[in-house]
Coordinates of C-alpha atoms in Angstrom, one line a residue:
X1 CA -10.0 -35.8 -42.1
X2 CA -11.4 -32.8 -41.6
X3 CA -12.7 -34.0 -37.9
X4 CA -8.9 -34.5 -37.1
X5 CA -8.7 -31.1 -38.4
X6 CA -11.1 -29.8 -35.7
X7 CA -9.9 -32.0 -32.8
X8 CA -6.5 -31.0 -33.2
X9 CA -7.2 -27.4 -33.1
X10 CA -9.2 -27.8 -30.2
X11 CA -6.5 -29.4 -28.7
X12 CA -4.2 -26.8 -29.5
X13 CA -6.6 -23.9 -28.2
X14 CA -7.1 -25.1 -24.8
X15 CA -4.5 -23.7 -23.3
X16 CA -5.5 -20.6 -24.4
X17 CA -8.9 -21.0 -23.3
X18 CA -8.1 -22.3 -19.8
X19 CA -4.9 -19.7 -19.3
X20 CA -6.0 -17.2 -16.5
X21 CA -6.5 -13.9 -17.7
X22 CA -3.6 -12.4 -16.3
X23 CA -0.4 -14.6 -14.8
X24 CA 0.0 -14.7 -11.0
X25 CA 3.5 -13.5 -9.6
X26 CA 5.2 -14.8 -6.2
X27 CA 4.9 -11.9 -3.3
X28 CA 7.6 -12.4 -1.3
X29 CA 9.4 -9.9 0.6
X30 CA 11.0 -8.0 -1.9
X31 CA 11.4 -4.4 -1.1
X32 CA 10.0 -5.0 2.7
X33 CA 11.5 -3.1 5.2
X34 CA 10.5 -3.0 9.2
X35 CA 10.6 0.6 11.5
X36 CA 9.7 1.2 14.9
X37 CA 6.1 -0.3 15.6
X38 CA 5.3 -0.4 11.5
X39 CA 6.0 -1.9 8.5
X40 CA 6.8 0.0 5.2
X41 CA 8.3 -0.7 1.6
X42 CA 10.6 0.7 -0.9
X43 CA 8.7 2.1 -4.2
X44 CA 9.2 3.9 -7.0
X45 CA 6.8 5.3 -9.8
X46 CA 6.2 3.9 -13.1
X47 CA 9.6 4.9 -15.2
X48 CA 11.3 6.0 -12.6
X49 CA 15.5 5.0 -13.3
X50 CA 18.1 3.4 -11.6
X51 CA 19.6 6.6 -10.0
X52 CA 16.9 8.3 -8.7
X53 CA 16.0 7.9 -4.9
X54 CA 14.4 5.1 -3.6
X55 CA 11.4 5.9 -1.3
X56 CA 9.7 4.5 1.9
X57 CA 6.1 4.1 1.8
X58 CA 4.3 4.2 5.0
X59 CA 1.3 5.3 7.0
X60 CA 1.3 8.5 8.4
X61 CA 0.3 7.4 11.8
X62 CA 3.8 5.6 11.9
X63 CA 5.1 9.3 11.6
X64 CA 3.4 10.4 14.7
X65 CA -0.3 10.5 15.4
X66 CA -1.5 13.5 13.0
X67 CA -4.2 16.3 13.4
X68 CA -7.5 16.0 11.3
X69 CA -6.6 18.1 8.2
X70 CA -2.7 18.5 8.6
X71 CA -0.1 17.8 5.9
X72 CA 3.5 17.8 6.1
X73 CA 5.2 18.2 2.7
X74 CA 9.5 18.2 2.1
X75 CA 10.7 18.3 5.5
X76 CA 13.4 16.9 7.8
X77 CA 12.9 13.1 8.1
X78 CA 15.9 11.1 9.3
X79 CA 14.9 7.9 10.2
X80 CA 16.3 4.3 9.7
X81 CA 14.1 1.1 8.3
X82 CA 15.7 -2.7 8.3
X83 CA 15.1 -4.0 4.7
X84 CA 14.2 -7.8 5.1
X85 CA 15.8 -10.4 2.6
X86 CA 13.3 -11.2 -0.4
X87 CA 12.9 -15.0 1.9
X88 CA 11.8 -12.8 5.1
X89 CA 14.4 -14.7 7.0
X90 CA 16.7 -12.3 7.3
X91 CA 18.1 -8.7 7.2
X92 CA 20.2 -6.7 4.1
X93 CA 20.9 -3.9 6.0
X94 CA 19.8 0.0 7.1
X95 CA 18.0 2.2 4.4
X96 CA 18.3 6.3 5.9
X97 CA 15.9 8.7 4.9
X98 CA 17.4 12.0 4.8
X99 CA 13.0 14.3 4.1
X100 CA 9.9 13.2 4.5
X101 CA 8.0 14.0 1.3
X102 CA 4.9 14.0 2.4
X103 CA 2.0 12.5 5.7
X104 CA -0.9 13.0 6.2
X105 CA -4.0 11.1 8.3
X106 CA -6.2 13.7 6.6
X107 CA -8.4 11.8 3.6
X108 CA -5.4 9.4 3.6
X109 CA -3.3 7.4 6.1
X110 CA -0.1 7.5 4.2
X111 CA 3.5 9.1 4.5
X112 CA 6.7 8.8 1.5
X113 CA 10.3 8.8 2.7
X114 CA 13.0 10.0 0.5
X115 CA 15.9 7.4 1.4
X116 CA 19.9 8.5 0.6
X117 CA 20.4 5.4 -1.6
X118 CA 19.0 5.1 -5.3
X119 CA 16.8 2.5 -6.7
X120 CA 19.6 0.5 -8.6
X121 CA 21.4 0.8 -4.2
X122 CA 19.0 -0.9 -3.0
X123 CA 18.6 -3.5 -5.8
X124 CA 22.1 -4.6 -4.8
X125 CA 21.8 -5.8 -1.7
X126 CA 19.6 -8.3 -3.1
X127 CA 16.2 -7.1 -3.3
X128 CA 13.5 -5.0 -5.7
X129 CA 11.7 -1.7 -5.4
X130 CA 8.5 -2.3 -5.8
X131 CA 6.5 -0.4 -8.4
X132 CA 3.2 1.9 -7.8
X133 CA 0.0 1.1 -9.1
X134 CA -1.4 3.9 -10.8
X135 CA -4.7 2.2 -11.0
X136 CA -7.3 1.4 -8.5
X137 CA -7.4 -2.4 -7.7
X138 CA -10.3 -4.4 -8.5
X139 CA -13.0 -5.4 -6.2
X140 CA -12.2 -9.3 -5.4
X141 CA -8.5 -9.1 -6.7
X142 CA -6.1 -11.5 -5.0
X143 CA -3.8 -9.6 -3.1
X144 CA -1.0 -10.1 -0.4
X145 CA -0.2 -7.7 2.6
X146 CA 3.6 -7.8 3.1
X147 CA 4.7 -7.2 6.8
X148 CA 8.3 -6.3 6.9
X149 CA 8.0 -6.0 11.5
X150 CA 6.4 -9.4 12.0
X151 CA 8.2 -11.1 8.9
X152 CA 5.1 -12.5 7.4
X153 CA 2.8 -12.2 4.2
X154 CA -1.3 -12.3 4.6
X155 CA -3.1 -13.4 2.0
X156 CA -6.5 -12.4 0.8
X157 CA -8.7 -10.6 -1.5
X158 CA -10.0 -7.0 -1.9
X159 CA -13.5 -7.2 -0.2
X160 CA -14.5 -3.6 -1.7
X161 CA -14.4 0.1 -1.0
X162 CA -15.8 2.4 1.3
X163 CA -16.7 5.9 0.7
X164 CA -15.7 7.3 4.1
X165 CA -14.1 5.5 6.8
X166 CA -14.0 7.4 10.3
X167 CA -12.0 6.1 12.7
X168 CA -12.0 9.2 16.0
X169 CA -11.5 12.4 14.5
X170 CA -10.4 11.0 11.3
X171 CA -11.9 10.4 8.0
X172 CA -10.3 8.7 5.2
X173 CA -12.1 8.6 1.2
X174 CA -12.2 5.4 -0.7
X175 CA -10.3 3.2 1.8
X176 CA -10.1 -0.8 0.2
X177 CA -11.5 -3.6 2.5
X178 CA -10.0 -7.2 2.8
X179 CA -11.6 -10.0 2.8
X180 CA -11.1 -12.1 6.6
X181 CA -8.0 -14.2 5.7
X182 CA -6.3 -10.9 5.9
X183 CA -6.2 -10.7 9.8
X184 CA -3.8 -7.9 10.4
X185 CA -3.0 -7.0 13.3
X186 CA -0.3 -4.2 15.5
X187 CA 2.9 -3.9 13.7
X188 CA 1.0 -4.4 9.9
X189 CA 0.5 -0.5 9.8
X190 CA 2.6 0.6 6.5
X191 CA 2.9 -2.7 4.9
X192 CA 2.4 -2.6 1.0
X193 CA -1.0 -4.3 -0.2
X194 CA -0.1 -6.0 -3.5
X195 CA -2.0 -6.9 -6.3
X196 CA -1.0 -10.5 -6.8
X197 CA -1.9 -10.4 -10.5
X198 CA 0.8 -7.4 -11.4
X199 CA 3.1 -7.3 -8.8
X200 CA 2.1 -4.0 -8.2
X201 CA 1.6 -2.3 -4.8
X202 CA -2.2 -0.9 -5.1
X203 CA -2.5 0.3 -1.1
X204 CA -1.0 0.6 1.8
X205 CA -2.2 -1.2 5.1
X206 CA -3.8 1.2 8.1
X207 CA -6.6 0.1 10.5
X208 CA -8.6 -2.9 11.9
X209 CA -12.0 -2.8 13.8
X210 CA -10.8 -3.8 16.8
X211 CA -13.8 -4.7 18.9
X212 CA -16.6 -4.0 17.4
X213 CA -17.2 0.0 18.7
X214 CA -18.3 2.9 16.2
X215 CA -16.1 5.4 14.7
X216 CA -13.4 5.2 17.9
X217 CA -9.7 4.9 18.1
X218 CA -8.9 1.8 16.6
X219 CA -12.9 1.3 15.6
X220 CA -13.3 2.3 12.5
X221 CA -16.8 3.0 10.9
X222 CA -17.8 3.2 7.0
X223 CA -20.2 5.9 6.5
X224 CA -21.8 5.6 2.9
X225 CA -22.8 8.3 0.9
X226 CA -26.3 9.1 2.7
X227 CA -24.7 8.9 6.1
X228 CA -25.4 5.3 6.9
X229 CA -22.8 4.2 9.4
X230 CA -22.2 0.5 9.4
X231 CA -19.7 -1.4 11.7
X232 CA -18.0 -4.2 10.6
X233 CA -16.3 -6.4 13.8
X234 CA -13.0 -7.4 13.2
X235 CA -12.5 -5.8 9.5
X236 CA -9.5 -4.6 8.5
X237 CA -8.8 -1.7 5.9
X238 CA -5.7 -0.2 3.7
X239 CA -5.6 3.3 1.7
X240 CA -5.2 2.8 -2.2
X241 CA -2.1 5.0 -3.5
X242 CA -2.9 5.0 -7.1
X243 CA -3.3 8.8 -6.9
X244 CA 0.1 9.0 -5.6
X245 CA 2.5 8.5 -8.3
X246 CA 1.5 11.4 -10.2
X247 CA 3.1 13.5 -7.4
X248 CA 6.5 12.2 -7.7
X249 CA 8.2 14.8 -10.3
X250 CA 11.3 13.0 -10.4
X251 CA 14.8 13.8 -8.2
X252 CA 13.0 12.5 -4.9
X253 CA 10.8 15.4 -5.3
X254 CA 6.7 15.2 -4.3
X255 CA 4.4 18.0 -5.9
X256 CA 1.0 18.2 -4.3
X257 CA 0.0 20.5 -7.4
X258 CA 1.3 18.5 -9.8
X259 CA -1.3 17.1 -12.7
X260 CA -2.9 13.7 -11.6
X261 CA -1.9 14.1 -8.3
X262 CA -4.3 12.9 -5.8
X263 CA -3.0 13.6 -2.7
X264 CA -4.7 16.0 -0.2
X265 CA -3.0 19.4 -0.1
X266 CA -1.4 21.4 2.7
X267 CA -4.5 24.0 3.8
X268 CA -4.2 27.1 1.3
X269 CA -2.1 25.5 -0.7
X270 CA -4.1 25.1 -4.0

């Protein structure tokens, strides 16, 4: 009897022991949007309600090619992105973005729309703003890379992190690595990296090694902490934006000061 006893608990503890330690969710192309030459996606912060504004996330090279160490914060930013039907089949319609919060290409490749519809706007016409990580992604996660300008989803997995990436005359901190299923290409700039285990969008896509060079335009180099330069052939990279959603203060509005925030501040701004 009290074999059956154990056998039956066994039996009912498996699927605990084989369940995976945290539940895989679909990536499709909710929230997706294409622009001229990029790809970006609609986000919000953690808590953030129905009526506030949506947002565009982006790279800042999509803005315009950027000086080392300048940052643009609240200013005019009209510009239209196509937001792509959760299948990636077809269109929903035109988001506008009436300021750019915030680019930069200095420690960060990243730029934040603020778009004239709310969160619960664009939720109706069938899609969902995806949510910020406000963690780091581990190294190995699974992870997707969403391209709302070619209409298609990479898959792969978070290779690691380098301390500085240089690519010409700039130089980004902490930049996340894929692993070589991920093979990105023109057009992939902007797209949302997300963790496949929370649904969560953990970077944002940037730069590839193009052909093999050191530290050039479109060569990127990682530079490790004693100045080591290694070139990796072929890899391509994405800035983590965990740091970001600290900065969004709630009524479309990005602090730079704000407690938490990571971002890279405006020069004499402190």
């Amino acid at each position: 009897m009290r074999h059956l006893v154990a056998v039956l608990a066994a039996v009912l503890l498996l699927p605990l022991l084989t369940a995976p330690a945290a539940a895989r969710r679909d990536v499709d192309f909710a929230g997706a949007v294409s622009m001229k030459g990029c790809s970006g996606s609609v986000v919000r912060p953690p808590g953030a309600g129905p009526d506030e504004p949506a947002l565009v996330l982006t790279n800042g090279h999509c803005v315009r090619l950027m000086d080392p160490g300048e940052v643009v914060v609240d200013a005019e930013g009209g510009r239209a992105f196509t937001l792509l039907s959760r299948d990636g089949e077809g269109t929903l319609g035109t988001l506008r973005a009436d300021r750019l919060l915030y680019a930069t290409m200095h420690g960060t490749d990243l730029a934040l729309y603020r778009l004239t519809s709310t969160n619960s706007e664009v939720e109706a016409l069938g899609t969902r703003v995806l949510e910020l990580s406000t963690t780091r992604a581990d190294e190995g996660a699974d992870i997707r890379v969403v391209s709302g300008y070619w209409h298609k989803v990479y898959s792969c997995h978070v290779d690691g992190f380098v301390h500085e990436l240089r690519e010409g005359p700039w130089v980004w901190h902490g930049s996340m690595r894929y692993t070589s299923r991920c093979d990105t290409r023109g057009g992939t700039s902007g797209s949302p990296v997300v963790d496949v285990s929370t649904g969560r969008v953990v970077a944002v896509n940037n730069t590839t090694n193009e052909n093999g060079e050191r530290c050039t335009r479109d060569n990127p180099c990682e530079v490790d902490a004693a100045g080591a330069v290694t070139v990796r052939p072929g890899a391509r990279y994405g800035q983590p934006v965990h740091g970001l959603a600290p900065c969004l203060v709630g009524g479309g509005r990005l602090d730079p000061t704000a407690a938490g925030c990571a971002l890279p501040r405006p020069p004499g701004r402190r």
